[in-house]
Amino acid sequence: MTQRPKYPQTRFTRACRGEPVDQVPVWMMRQAGRYMPEYQRLREQAGFLDICRKPELAAKATLDAVQVLDPDAAIVFSDITIPADAMGQTLTFEPGPVLAPAVRSMYDVVSLKRVDAERDMAYVYEACRAVRAQLDASKSLIGFVGAPLTVAGYMIEGRPSKAWRELKRLVYGEPKVAHALLERVTETLTAHAIAQVEAGCDAVQLFDSTAGELAAAELQTFAFRYAREVIGALRHLGVPVIYFARNVGAHLEGVADLGADVVGLDWTVTVEEARRRLDDRVALQGNLDPAVLFTTPEEVDRRVHEILKESEGLDGFIFNLGHGVLPETPVPNARQVITSVRTHGRRQGPR
Ligand code: CP3
């Protein structure tokens, strides 16, 4: 029996399911962020975490980006590290996330709090409801979580890292501790994703930004295994799930087998190669290098068109960047991405 979706279909959700659309849908990861003057003004009044914790401010950040860019989907304004705060670590931003005390031992893992998502992250779901109430019905609202490995990475390191040395020390040297943490994190993230859908999100994206750092065997057992568990637990909700990881081009077939409806691509693989290797069995999302937005509107247009040509004949295609919009990106070039997709991305499907 297939679950009937609770929400009306949009161009975005249809493409996620591989159904024909009139236009390739488009949104951008980190579309609400520091490059936008509207966001900078919000930040003059409030810290990043205050914005996340005040539903009216979080909703404003999400909706400002929709107003400026007119994408097909909005994304909840929050951060992947919020559930770690709910689990009892103290979260600050300076400006990257800092989580204290860092989780380094079995004692640290068992000391983490059991989360009641509806109680401990209520402000996120209130923000979802506030956005949904104001968002046009033709647009989707994407809820998100970090994938377990990526969130566990921040909890173990305590801050962003280039080498992920402490994460890897646990994964390679103390796998029992790493698995114990990943189990607790998976439980929390699953509840967090479900609560966002119940609060009005009609899709969920998992961000696995750190997965591609692991060796091939550990990628399977410490990243993919837990991502698959979260994705599987969302199936009964009937909303599409997107899995995005970076630097996993060598493992695309494994990524496509995680159970997600959509595979997010970074720019290190082409859409053409992904289609060939995956035989069009999942929808794809991506994959313009965000640094292209530092060139000219003409160059942005040319490269958007190239990617759209590669996606021709694939109903399940969602245009996005290959990673988040970078700080200091010129807003006109961000808008150009959307305009170019609307110009070059017309398709044969129903409106
Ligand atoms: O439009 C949106 O996408 C906004 C919602 C959003 C944020 N973070 C807000 C944010 C989302 C979806 C995220 C995801 C996120 N957060 C990821 C996964 C995607 C990725 O970039 O790989 C990761 C790894 C984080 C952790 C994080 N949060 C870092 C490393 C940093 C500092 C550096 C950076 O990349 O911005 C943040 C801060 C953060 N998260 C800001 C915003 C708007 C900037 C806060 C500020 O200084 O005002």
Short mmCIF file of C-alpha atoms and ligand atoms in Angstrom, two decimals:
data_model
loop_
_atom_site.label_atom_id
_atom_site.label_comp_id
_atom_site.label_asym_id
_atom_site.label_seq_id
_atom_site.Cartn_x
_atom_site.Cartn_y
_atom_site.Cartn_z
CA MET A 1 0.00 0.00 0.00
CA THR A 2 1.38 3.40 -0.90
CA GLN A 3 1.00 6.22 1.59
CA ARG A 4 -1.00 9.20 0.36
CA PRO A 5 0.92 12.45 0.81
CA LYS A 6 -0.69 14.87 3.24
CA TYR A 7 0.31 17.93 1.26
CA PRO A 8 -0.63 19.11 -2.25
CA GLN A 9 1.91 18.22 -4.90
CA THR A 10 4.18 20.97 -6.17
CA ARG A 11 6.54 21.16 -9.12
CA PHE A 12 9.30 20.40 -6.62
CA THR A 13 7.71 17.31 -5.01
CA ARG A 14 6.67 15.95 -8.43
CA ALA A 15 10.27 16.16 -9.67
CA CYS A 16 11.46 14.49 -6.44
CA ARG A 17 9.20 11.55 -7.34
CA GLY A 18 10.39 11.47 -10.94
CA GLU A 19 7.05 12.68 -12.33
CA PRO A 20 6.80 15.04 -15.34
CA VAL A 21 6.84 18.79 -14.64
CA ASP A 22 6.33 21.97 -16.72
CA GLN A 23 9.64 23.45 -15.52
CA VAL A 24 12.72 22.11 -13.79
CA PRO A 25 12.29 23.17 -10.13
CA VAL A 26 15.09 25.14 -8.49
CA TRP A 27 16.20 26.14 -4.99
CA MET A 28 19.64 26.74 -3.49
CA MET A 29 21.26 25.25 -0.40
CA ARG A 30 21.96 28.08 2.07
CA GLN A 31 19.71 30.38 0.08
CA ALA A 32 18.94 32.25 3.34
CA GLY A 33 22.32 33.41 4.54
CA ARG A 34 25.02 35.97 5.02
CA TYR A 35 25.21 37.04 1.36
CA MET A 36 21.72 38.61 1.65
CA PRO A 37 21.35 42.21 2.93
CA GLU A 38 17.97 41.24 4.45
CA TYR A 39 19.73 38.56 6.54
CA GLN A 40 22.53 40.96 7.51
CA ARG A 41 19.91 43.37 8.83
CA LEU A 42 18.28 40.57 10.84
CA ARG A 43 21.72 39.73 12.28
CA GLU A 44 22.19 43.34 13.44
CA GLN A 45 19.26 42.75 15.81
CA ALA A 46 19.95 39.17 16.86
CA GLY A 47 22.63 36.49 17.05
CA PHE A 48 22.42 33.48 14.74
CA LEU A 49 21.14 31.19 17.53
CA ASP A 50 18.58 33.79 18.64
CA ILE A 51 17.22 33.81 15.09
CA CYS A 52 17.03 30.00 15.13
CA ARG A 53 15.25 30.03 18.51
CA LYS A 54 12.71 32.79 17.74
CA PRO A 55 10.20 31.30 15.31
CA GLU A 56 9.11 34.68 13.91
CA LEU A 57 12.73 35.61 13.12
CA ALA A 58 13.57 32.18 11.69
CA ALA A 59 10.43 32.31 9.54
CA LYS A 60 11.40 35.79 8.34
CA ALA A 61 14.89 34.58 7.32
CA THR A 62 13.35 31.72 5.31
CA LEU A 63 10.71 33.92 3.67
CA ASP A 64 13.08 36.82 2.87
CA ALA A 65 15.08 34.42 0.70
CA VAL A 66 11.89 33.28 -1.04
CA GLN A 67 10.94 36.88 -1.71
CA VAL A 68 14.34 37.83 -3.11
CA LEU A 69 14.94 34.70 -5.23
CA ASP A 70 11.49 33.19 -5.99
CA PRO A 71 12.74 29.57 -5.78
CA ASP A 72 10.37 26.56 -5.97
CA ALA A 73 11.17 25.53 -2.40
CA ALA A 74 11.93 27.21 0.92
CA ILE A 75 14.13 25.66 3.60
CA VAL A 76 13.60 25.89 7.34
CA PHE A 77 16.05 28.32 8.96
CA SER A 78 17.99 26.33 11.56
CA ASP A 79 21.28 24.44 11.80
CA ILE A 80 22.36 20.81 11.73
CA THR A 81 23.94 21.24 15.20
CA ILE A 82 20.66 22.20 16.98
CA PRO A 83 19.90 18.53 17.92
CA ALA A 84 23.33 18.28 19.61
CA ASP A 85 22.29 21.19 21.82
CA ALA A 86 19.05 19.33 22.62
CA MET A 87 21.20 16.30 23.59
CA GLY A 88 22.90 18.42 26.25
CA GLN A 89 26.00 19.91 24.64
CA THR A 90 26.29 23.69 24.90
CA LEU A 91 26.10 25.27 21.44
CA THR A 92 27.60 28.62 20.51
CA PHE A 93 28.59 30.09 17.14
CA GLU A 94 31.89 31.91 16.67
CA PRO A 95 30.95 31.99 13.75
CA GLY A 96 31.09 28.20 13.13
CA PRO A 97 29.31 25.91 15.62
CA VAL A 98 31.14 25.13 18.88
CA LEU A 99 29.79 22.23 20.98
CA ALA A 100 31.02 21.71 24.55
CA PRO A 101 32.01 19.44 26.09
CA ALA A 102 33.16 17.42 23.07
CA VAL A 103 32.09 13.74 23.06
CA ARG A 104 35.22 11.57 23.29
CA SER A 105 34.37 8.51 25.42
CA MET A 106 31.62 6.00 26.22
CA TYR A 107 31.04 7.93 29.44
CA ASP A 108 30.39 11.09 27.37
CA VAL A 109 27.95 9.19 25.14
CA VAL A 110 25.89 7.74 27.98
CA SER A 111 25.85 11.16 29.68
CA LEU A 112 23.97 12.69 26.73
CA LYS A 113 20.32 13.53 27.34
CA ARG A 114 17.41 11.58 25.88
CA VAL A 115 15.65 14.06 23.63
CA ASP A 116 11.93 14.67 23.45
CA ALA A 117 11.93 16.49 20.11
CA GLU A 118 8.52 18.16 20.50
CA ARG A 119 9.58 19.53 23.89
CA ASP A 120 13.26 20.32 23.31
CA MET A 121 13.16 21.69 19.74
CA ALA A 122 9.61 23.11 19.75
CA TYR A 123 10.87 26.42 18.33
CA VAL A 124 11.98 24.72 15.10
CA TYR A 125 8.51 23.26 14.52
CA GLU A 126 6.87 26.58 15.36
CA ALA A 127 9.05 28.17 12.69
CA CYS A 128 7.92 25.48 10.22
CA ARG A 129 4.26 26.23 10.97
CA ALA A 130 4.84 29.99 10.68
CA VAL A 131 6.50 29.61 7.27
CA ARG A 132 3.88 27.17 6.00
CA ALA A 133 1.12 29.62 6.94
CA GLN A 134 2.71 32.34 4.78
CA LEU A 135 4.25 30.36 1.93
CA ASP A 136 2.49 30.14 -1.44
CA ALA A 137 0.89 26.70 -1.94
CA SER A 138 2.84 26.25 -5.19
CA LYS A 139 6.09 26.19 -3.19
CA SER A 140 7.44 23.41 -0.98
CA LEU A 141 8.95 23.73 2.49
CA ILE A 142 12.01 21.55 3.04
CA GLY A 143 12.82 20.40 6.55
CA PHE A 144 16.36 19.18 7.21
CA VAL A 145 18.68 17.28 9.49
CA GLY A 146 22.37 16.60 9.29
CA ALA A 147 22.94 12.91 8.59
CA PRO A 148 24.08 10.99 11.71
CA LEU A 149 27.79 10.77 10.79
CA THR A 150 28.01 14.51 10.04
CA VAL A 151 26.25 15.55 13.26
CA ALA A 152 28.31 13.06 15.29
CA GLY A 153 31.43 14.57 13.68
CA TYR A 154 30.62 18.02 15.08
CA MET A 155 29.75 16.53 18.49
CA ILE A 156 33.08 14.68 18.66
CA GLU A 157 35.31 17.46 17.30
CA GLY A 158 33.42 20.18 19.18
CA ARG A 159 33.89 22.52 16.21
CA PRO A 160 34.34 22.50 12.41
CA SER A 161 37.49 20.66 11.41
CA LYS A 162 39.61 20.21 8.29
CA ALA A 163 41.11 16.81 9.14
CA TRP A 164 38.31 15.41 11.40
CA ARG A 165 41.06 13.79 13.45
CA GLU A 166 39.03 13.09 16.61
CA LEU A 167 36.06 11.76 14.62
CA LYS A 168 38.39 9.40 12.76
CA ARG A 169 40.24 8.42 15.91
CA LEU A 170 36.95 7.12 17.32
CA VAL A 171 35.73 5.55 14.06
CA TYR A 172 39.00 3.71 13.37
CA GLY A 173 40.25 3.22 16.95
CA GLU A 174 37.18 3.00 19.20
CA PRO A 175 34.37 1.86 16.91
CA LYS A 176 32.12 0.80 19.82
CA VAL A 177 32.06 4.37 21.14
CA ALA A 178 31.42 5.76 17.64
CA HIS A 179 28.55 3.31 17.07
CA ALA A 180 27.03 4.06 20.49
CA LEU A 181 27.03 7.79 19.69
CA LEU A 182 25.68 7.23 16.17
CA GLU A 183 22.78 5.18 17.56
CA ARG A 184 21.79 7.96 19.96
CA VAL A 185 22.18 10.62 17.27
CA THR A 186 20.15 8.59 14.75
CA GLU A 187 17.27 8.34 17.21
CA THR A 188 17.28 12.10 17.85
CA LEU A 189 17.59 13.07 14.17
CA THR A 190 14.78 10.73 13.14
CA ALA A 191 12.41 12.28 15.69
CA HIS A 192 13.51 15.78 14.60
CA ALA A 193 12.84 15.06 10.92
CA ILE A 194 9.42 13.52 11.64
CA ALA A 195 8.40 16.50 13.80
CA GLN A 196 9.35 18.93 11.00
CA VAL A 197 7.11 17.03 8.57
CA GLU A 198 4.28 17.02 11.09
CA ALA A 199 4.75 20.80 11.39
CA GLY A 200 4.25 21.38 7.65
CA CYS A 201 7.41 20.40 5.76
CA ASP A 202 6.62 18.50 2.55
CA ALA A 203 10.16 17.17 1.97
CA VAL A 204 13.23 16.40 4.09
CA GLN A 205 16.89 16.78 3.16
CA LEU A 206 19.73 14.99 4.95
CA PHE A 207 23.04 16.86 4.82
CA ASP A 208 25.98 14.44 5.01
CA SER A 209 28.68 17.05 4.43
CA THR A 210 31.40 15.03 6.21
CA ALA A 211 30.67 11.45 4.98
CA GLY A 212 33.10 11.69 2.05
CA GLU A 213 36.03 12.08 4.47
CA LEU A 214 35.88 8.42 5.56
CA ALA A 215 37.67 5.43 4.04
CA ALA A 216 35.46 3.33 1.75
CA ALA A 217 34.65 0.56 4.25
CA GLU A 218 33.85 2.97 7.11
CA LEU A 219 31.74 5.10 4.77
CA GLN A 220 29.42 2.10 4.53
CA THR A 221 29.36 1.12 8.20
CA PHE A 222 29.50 4.53 9.92
CA ALA A 223 27.82 6.90 7.42
CA PHE A 224 25.56 5.04 4.98
CA ARG A 225 24.20 2.54 7.51
CA TYR A 226 22.82 5.27 9.81
CA ALA A 227 21.65 7.54 6.97
CA ARG A 228 19.69 4.56 5.59
CA GLU A 229 18.10 4.09 9.02
CA VAL A 230 16.87 7.69 9.20
CA ILE A 231 15.60 7.58 5.60
CA GLY A 232 13.80 4.27 6.24
CA ALA A 233 12.08 5.70 9.32
CA LEU A 234 10.68 8.59 7.23
CA ARG A 235 9.14 6.40 4.51
CA HIS A 236 5.71 6.10 6.15
CA LEU A 237 5.33 9.90 6.14
CA GLY A 238 4.91 9.90 2.36
CA VAL A 239 7.16 12.95 1.75
CA PRO A 240 10.21 12.83 -0.53
CA VAL A 241 13.64 12.50 1.06
CA ILE A 242 16.82 14.00 -0.41
CA TYR A 243 20.27 12.72 0.59
CA PHE A 244 23.15 15.12 -0.06
CA ALA A 245 26.78 14.26 0.59
CA ARG A 246 30.02 15.74 -0.71
CA ASN A 247 32.95 13.96 -2.33
CA VAL A 248 31.20 10.62 -2.65
CA GLY A 249 31.30 10.40 -6.46
CA ALA A 250 33.26 7.13 -6.22
CA HIS A 251 30.31 5.62 -4.28
CA LEU A 252 27.32 6.99 -6.20
CA GLU A 253 25.71 3.56 -6.60
CA GLY A 254 25.80 3.09 -2.81
CA VAL A 255 24.33 6.57 -2.32
CA ALA A 256 21.47 5.74 -4.69
CA ASP A 257 20.72 2.59 -2.64
CA LEU A 258 20.11 4.43 0.65
CA GLY A 259 16.39 4.64 -0.04
CA ALA A 260 16.19 8.38 -0.68
CA ASP A 261 14.01 9.65 -3.55
CA VAL A 262 16.63 12.20 -4.58
CA VAL A 263 20.44 12.11 -4.64
CA GLY A 264 22.10 15.52 -4.22
CA LEU A 265 25.25 15.89 -6.31
CA ASP A 266 28.23 18.14 -5.70
CA TRP A 267 30.13 19.46 -8.74
CA THR A 268 32.82 16.77 -8.73
CA VAL A 269 30.60 14.47 -10.83
CA THR A 270 28.60 15.48 -13.88
CA VAL A 271 24.84 14.98 -14.11
CA GLU A 272 25.52 13.02 -17.29
CA GLU A 273 27.79 10.55 -15.46
CA ALA A 274 25.38 10.21 -12.52
CA ARG A 275 22.50 9.40 -14.92
CA ARG A 276 24.58 6.81 -16.74
CA ARG A 277 25.81 5.09 -13.58
CA LEU A 278 22.43 5.17 -11.80
CA ASP A 279 20.36 4.38 -14.88
CA ASP A 280 17.86 7.18 -14.00
CA ARG A 281 16.56 5.09 -11.06
CA VAL A 282 16.58 8.02 -8.61
CA ALA A 283 15.92 11.72 -9.02
CA LEU A 284 18.98 13.98 -9.03
CA GLN A 285 19.59 17.42 -7.52
CA GLY A 286 22.48 19.75 -8.26
CA ASN A 287 25.14 20.69 -9.08
CA LEU A 288 26.54 24.09 -10.05
CA ASP A 289 29.77 24.99 -8.21
CA PRO A 290 28.70 27.88 -5.91
CA ALA A 291 31.97 29.67 -6.79
CA VAL A 292 30.60 30.20 -10.32
CA LEU A 293 28.38 32.84 -8.69
CA PHE A 294 31.49 35.01 -8.29
CA THR A 295 31.79 35.37 -12.08
CA THR A 296 29.31 37.21 -14.32
CA PRO A 297 25.57 36.71 -14.97
CA GLU A 298 26.50 35.58 -18.51
CA GLU A 299 28.84 32.86 -17.21
CA VAL A 300 26.23 31.77 -14.63
CA ASP A 301 23.63 31.53 -17.42
CA ARG A 302 25.95 29.53 -19.67
CA ARG A 303 26.79 26.99 -16.97
CA VAL A 304 23.19 26.62 -15.76
CA HIS A 305 22.21 25.91 -19.37
CA GLU A 306 24.96 23.26 -19.69
CA ILE A 307 23.71 21.39 -16.61
CA LEU A 308 20.10 21.59 -17.82
CA LYS A 309 21.13 20.10 -21.17
CA GLU A 310 22.69 17.15 -19.34
CA SER A 311 19.42 16.63 -17.45
CA GLU A 312 17.21 16.58 -20.56
CA GLY A 313 14.81 13.61 -20.60
CA LEU A 314 15.12 13.04 -16.84
CA ASP A 315 11.82 14.00 -15.17
CA GLY A 316 13.38 13.67 -11.74
CA PHE A 317 15.74 16.63 -11.84
CA ILE A 318 15.94 19.54 -9.39
CA PHE A 319 18.36 22.35 -10.07
CA ASN A 320 20.56 23.39 -7.15
CA LEU A 321 24.14 24.33 -6.39
CA GLY A 322 26.64 21.58 -5.59
CA HIS A 323 26.98 23.03 -2.04
CA GLY A 324 25.66 26.09 -0.18
CA VAL A 325 25.65 29.69 -1.42
CA LEU A 326 28.91 31.23 -0.20
CA PRO A 327 29.16 34.41 1.91
CA GLU A 328 29.65 37.56 -0.22
CA THR A 329 27.99 36.02 -3.27
CA PRO A 330 26.53 38.87 -5.36
CA VAL A 331 22.73 38.69 -5.03
CA PRO A 332 22.14 39.43 -8.76
CA ASN A 333 24.13 36.29 -9.64
CA ALA A 334 22.08 34.21 -7.18
CA ARG A 335 18.94 35.55 -8.84
CA GLN A 336 20.45 34.78 -12.23
CA VAL A 337 20.58 31.08 -11.35
CA ILE A 338 16.81 31.04 -10.84
CA THR A 339 16.11 33.13 -13.95
CA SER A 340 18.34 30.92 -16.09
CA VAL A 341 16.64 27.74 -14.87
CA ARG A 342 13.25 29.25 -15.71
CA THR A 343 14.51 30.25 -19.18
CA HIS A 344 16.33 27.06 -20.15
CA GLY A 345 14.46 24.51 -18.00
CA ARG A 346 11.06 24.31 -19.66
CA ARG A 347 9.68 20.77 -19.91
CA GLN A 348 6.68 19.00 -21.41
CA GLY A 349 4.83 18.01 -18.22
CA PRO A 350 1.62 19.42 -16.68
CA ARG A 351 1.61 22.66 -14.74
O1 CP3 B 1 19.09 28.73 3.74
C1 CP3 B 1 19.55 27.85 4.47
O2 CP3 B 1 19.97 26.77 4.01
C2 CP3 B 1 19.59 28.15 5.95
C3 CP3 B 1 19.56 27.00 6.89
C4 CP3 B 1 20.89 26.30 7.15
C5 CP3 B 1 21.98 26.81 7.90
N1 CP3 B 1 22.92 25.83 8.05
C6 CP3 B 1 22.06 28.17 8.47
C7 CP3 B 1 23.37 28.74 8.86
C8 CP3 B 1 21.24 25.00 6.77
C9 CP3 B 1 20.46 24.02 5.89
C10 CP3 B 1 22.51 24.72 7.36
C11 CP3 B 1 23.18 23.41 7.23
C12 CP3 B 1 24.52 23.22 7.80
N2 CP3 B 1 25.07 23.79 8.94
C13 CP3 B 1 25.47 22.29 7.29
C14 CP3 B 1 25.25 21.36 6.12
C15 CP3 B 1 25.49 22.03 4.80
C16 CP3 B 1 26.92 22.41 4.55
O3 CP3 B 1 27.18 23.61 4.45
O4 CP3 B 1 27.77 21.50 4.41
C17 CP3 B 1 26.62 22.37 8.11
C18 CP3 B 1 27.91 21.59 7.93
C19 CP3 B 1 26.35 23.31 9.16
C20 CP3 B 1 27.25 23.70 10.29
C21 CP3 B 1 27.58 25.15 10.26
N3 CP3 B 1 26.68 26.17 10.54
C22 CP3 B 1 28.83 25.78 9.96
C23 CP3 B 1 30.11 25.03 9.59
C24 CP3 B 1 28.66 27.16 10.06
C25 CP3 B 1 29.70 28.28 9.93
C26 CP3 B 1 30.21 28.45 8.56
C27 CP3 B 1 29.17 28.46 7.48
O5 CP3 B 1 29.24 27.54 6.66
O6 CP3 B 1 28.28 29.32 7.46
C28 CP3 B 1 27.30 27.41 10.38
C29 CP3 B 1 26.65 28.73 10.57
C30 CP3 B 1 25.40 29.01 9.80
N4 CP3 B 1 24.40 28.11 9.55
C31 CP3 B 1 25.04 30.29 9.26
C32 CP3 B 1 23.76 30.12 8.67
C33 CP3 B 1 22.92 31.19 8.03
C34 CP3 B 1 25.84 31.57 9.37
C35 CP3 B 1 25.51 32.17 10.68
C36 CP3 B 1 25.93 33.62 10.80
O7 CP3 B 1 27.15 33.87 10.93
O8 CP3 B 1 25.03 34.47 10.78
#
